[in-house]
Short mmCIF file of C-alpha atoms in Angstrom, two decimals:
data_model
loop_
_atom_site.label_atom_id
_atom_site.label_comp_id
_atom_site.label_asym_id
_atom_site.label_seq_id
_atom_site.Cartn_x
_atom_site.Cartn_y
_atom_site.Cartn_z
CA UNK B 1 25.11 253.87 72.54
CA UNK B 2 27.52 251.84 70.41
CA UNK B 3 28.94 248.37 70.22
CA UNK B 4 27.24 245.26 71.54
CA UNK B 5 24.95 247.17 73.90
CA UNK B 6 23.76 249.54 71.16
CA UNK B 7 23.03 246.66 68.79
CA UNK B 8 20.78 244.81 71.22
CA UNK B 9 17.10 244.78 70.27
CA UNK B 10 14.17 245.40 72.63
CA UNK B 11 16.43 247.04 75.21
CA UNK B 12 18.38 243.88 76.07
CA UNK B 13 22.06 244.67 76.62
CA UNK B 14 24.53 241.90 75.96
CA UNK B 15 25.08 240.15 79.31
CA UNK B 16 28.66 239.85 80.48
CA UNK B 17 28.55 236.04 80.31
CA UNK B 18 27.44 236.20 76.65
CA UNK B 19 30.32 238.41 75.47
CA UNK B 20 32.11 235.36 74.13
CA UNK B 21 29.08 234.50 71.99
CA UNK B 22 27.29 237.64 70.81
CA UNK B 23 25.92 235.93 67.68
CA UNK B 24 24.64 232.98 69.70
CA UNK B 25 22.98 235.40 72.11
CA UNK B 26 21.36 237.27 69.20
CA UNK B 27 20.17 233.99 67.64
CA UNK B 28 18.59 232.96 70.95
CA UNK B 29 16.77 236.29 71.28
CA UNK B 30 15.59 236.17 67.66
CA UNK B 31 14.42 232.55 68.00
CA UNK B 32 12.44 233.42 71.13
CA UNK B 33 10.77 236.43 69.51
CA UNK B 34 10.09 234.46 66.31
CA UNK B 35 8.36 231.75 68.33
CA UNK B 36 6.24 234.34 70.14
CA UNK B 37 5.20 235.92 66.83
CA UNK B 38 4.46 232.49 65.34
CA UNK B 39 2.38 231.67 68.41
CA UNK B 40 0.23 234.76 67.86
CA UNK B 41 -0.46 233.75 64.27
CA UNK B 42 -1.10 230.11 65.16
CA UNK B 43 -3.59 231.01 67.89
CA UNK B 44 -5.76 232.49 65.14
CA UNK B 45 -5.85 228.99 63.62
CA UNK B 46 -6.49 227.25 66.97
CA UNK B 47 -3.03 225.69 66.83
CA UNK B 48 -0.35 225.54 69.48
CA UNK B 49 3.27 226.30 68.51
CA UNK B 50 4.88 223.17 67.14
CA UNK B 51 1.67 221.62 65.85
CA UNK B 52 2.24 223.30 62.50
CA UNK B 53 5.54 221.40 62.15
CA UNK B 54 3.73 218.11 62.76
CA UNK B 55 1.16 219.03 60.13
CA UNK B 56 3.82 220.18 57.67
CA UNK B 57 5.52 216.83 58.07
CA UNK B 58 2.27 214.92 57.53
CA UNK B 59 1.24 217.01 54.51
CA UNK B 60 4.64 216.36 52.96
CA UNK B 61 5.10 212.70 53.83
CA UNK B 62 1.61 211.26 53.84
CA UNK B 63 0.84 208.53 56.39
CA UNK B 64 3.84 207.78 58.62
CA UNK B 65 4.48 205.75 61.71
CA UNK B 66 4.17 207.81 64.85
CA UNK B 67 7.72 206.85 65.84
CA UNK B 68 9.04 208.17 62.51
CA UNK B 69 7.04 211.38 62.90
CA UNK B 70 8.54 211.91 66.36
CA UNK B 71 12.06 211.47 64.97
CA UNK B 72 11.25 213.67 61.97
CA UNK B 73 10.06 216.66 63.99
CA UNK B 74 12.78 216.22 66.61
CA UNK B 75 10.56 216.69 69.64
CA UNK B 76 10.01 214.74 72.82
CA UNK B 77 7.70 211.70 72.26
CA UNK B 78 5.27 212.77 74.99
CA UNK B 79 5.04 216.27 73.46
CA UNK B 80 4.26 214.87 70.01
CA UNK B 81 1.72 212.43 71.46
CA UNK B 82 -0.09 215.30 73.18
CA UNK B 83 0.01 217.35 69.96
CA UNK B 84 -1.43 214.44 68.01
CA UNK B 85 -4.21 213.97 70.55
CA UNK B 86 -5.21 217.62 70.16
CA UNK B 87 -4.92 217.51 66.37
CA UNK B 88 -6.99 214.33 66.32
CA UNK B 89 -9.68 215.98 68.48
CA UNK B 90 -9.91 218.86 66.00
CA UNK B 91 -10.16 216.44 63.07
CA UNK B 92 -6.84 217.33 61.44
CA UNK B 93 -5.11 213.98 61.92
CA UNK B 94 -6.15 210.36 62.08
CA UNK B 95 -4.24 207.61 63.89
CA UNK B 96 -4.63 203.90 63.49
CA UNK B 97 -2.74 200.62 63.51
CA UNK B 98 -0.17 200.07 60.78
CA UNK B 99 -1.48 197.16 58.61
CA UNK B 100 2.08 195.84 58.20
CA UNK B 101 2.80 195.92 61.95
CA UNK B 102 -0.22 196.12 64.25
CA UNK B 103 2.02 197.25 67.14
CA UNK B 104 2.93 200.45 65.27
CA UNK B 105 0.64 203.46 64.89
CA UNK B 106 0.17 205.22 61.56
CA UNK B 107 -0.59 208.94 61.57
CA UNK B 108 -1.97 210.86 58.62
CA UNK B 109 -3.42 214.26 57.80
CA UNK B 110 -7.15 214.20 57.13
CA UNK B 111 -8.99 215.79 54.24
CA UNK B 112 -10.30 218.32 56.73
CA UNK B 113 -6.73 219.50 57.30
CA UNK B 114 -6.48 220.73 53.70
CA UNK B 115 -8.08 224.05 54.65
CA UNK B 116 -5.59 224.28 57.50
CA UNK B 117 -2.76 223.87 54.97
CA UNK B 118 -3.76 227.08 53.22
CA UNK B 119 -4.09 228.91 56.54
CA UNK B 120 -0.70 227.69 57.83
CA UNK B 121 0.90 228.67 54.53
CA UNK B 122 -0.61 232.17 54.82
CA UNK B 123 0.48 232.46 58.47
CA UNK B 124 4.07 231.50 57.60
CA UNK B 125 4.05 234.03 54.76
CA UNK B 126 2.90 236.72 57.21
CA UNK B 127 5.51 235.63 59.75
CA UNK B 128 8.17 235.87 57.05
CA UNK B 129 7.12 239.43 56.27
CA UNK B 130 7.08 240.43 59.95
CA UNK B 131 10.49 238.85 60.48
CA UNK B 132 12.23 240.21 57.40
CA UNK B 133 10.60 243.62 57.00
CA UNK B 134 13.17 246.13 55.79
CA UNK B 135 15.47 243.52 54.25
CA UNK B 136 16.10 243.63 50.51
CA UNK B 137 15.56 240.40 48.49
CA UNK B 138 19.34 239.83 48.26
CA UNK B 139 19.70 240.30 52.01
CA UNK B 140 16.90 237.79 52.61
CA UNK B 141 18.64 235.24 50.39
CA UNK B 142 21.97 235.84 52.11
CA UNK B 143 20.38 235.51 55.55
CA UNK B 144 18.75 232.20 54.52
CA UNK B 145 22.09 230.97 53.15
CA UNK B 146 23.99 231.92 56.30
CA UNK B 147 21.36 230.44 58.61
CA UNK B 148 21.57 227.22 56.56
CA UNK B 149 25.28 227.07 57.30
CA UNK B 150 24.67 227.72 61.01
CA UNK B 151 22.02 224.98 61.04
CA UNK B 152 24.40 222.53 59.34
CA UNK B 153 27.08 223.29 61.94
CA UNK B 154 24.66 222.75 64.80
CA UNK B 155 23.31 219.58 63.22
CA UNK B 156 26.78 218.08 63.14
CA UNK B 157 27.51 219.12 66.72
CA UNK B 158 24.19 217.95 68.12
CA UNK B 159 23.92 214.80 65.98
CA UNK B 160 20.24 215.75 65.66
CA UNK B 161 19.64 215.86 61.92
CA UNK B 162 16.79 213.60 60.91
CA UNK B 163 16.80 212.85 57.23
CA UNK B 164 14.17 214.62 55.21
CA UNK B 165 13.56 217.29 57.83
CA UNK B 166 12.98 219.97 55.21
CA UNK B 167 9.38 220.35 54.09
CA UNK B 168 8.26 220.38 50.51
CA UNK B 169 7.09 223.64 48.99
CA UNK B 170 3.46 224.47 49.89
CA UNK B 171 2.41 224.04 46.24
CA UNK B 172 3.82 220.51 46.22
CA UNK B 173 2.15 219.72 49.51
CA UNK B 174 -1.21 220.94 48.29
CA UNK B 175 -0.89 218.89 45.14
CA UNK B 176 0.23 215.77 47.01
CA UNK B 177 -2.17 215.64 49.93
CA UNK B 178 -5.08 217.95 49.24
CA UNK B 179 -5.72 217.41 45.54
CA UNK B 180 -9.03 215.69 46.23
CA UNK B 181 -10.26 218.51 48.44
CA UNK B 182 -12.63 220.81 46.55
CA UNK B 183 -11.20 224.28 46.18
CA UNK B 184 -11.79 227.41 44.17
CA UNK B 185 -12.17 226.85 40.46
CA UNK B 186 -9.31 228.51 38.57
CA UNK B 187 -10.67 231.24 36.52
#
């Protein structure tokens, strides 16, 4: 088989209605499969998909107002509230009134979440390897560069680009938020 139908993964032929957007169709399929794979890894950590983005944001930013967190992760407020309730129940986040405005709620990662940071970092490393297996380092860099351009285009079109959306490197996060957590002694 050749052409668009032969290039489809997992047996999905390009639907007639998607012929005007084969790359968009491929991106949608890849995003769906990536989320499924991420979900498998996150279940091992007792996390639901999306909760890791909330934690990444908190590890990188420190305490933030819940309203800012919602804008920063770009999800529905009720979804984030439910995520925070679950993360609070597991001891990974703490919520409380903002001392400068008692009507606002501050959210922060707890010390207990520092072990989760290492596990999420490992899960994302494994997900990266699953996703990019067979790609050479240069191809991986080119893919990241091209996806960055696609993201920038979609950001402009959707007007949904919260400032500071990108997370700090895991090493920076660990140093910023989990430095007081006892860890292995370098040796």
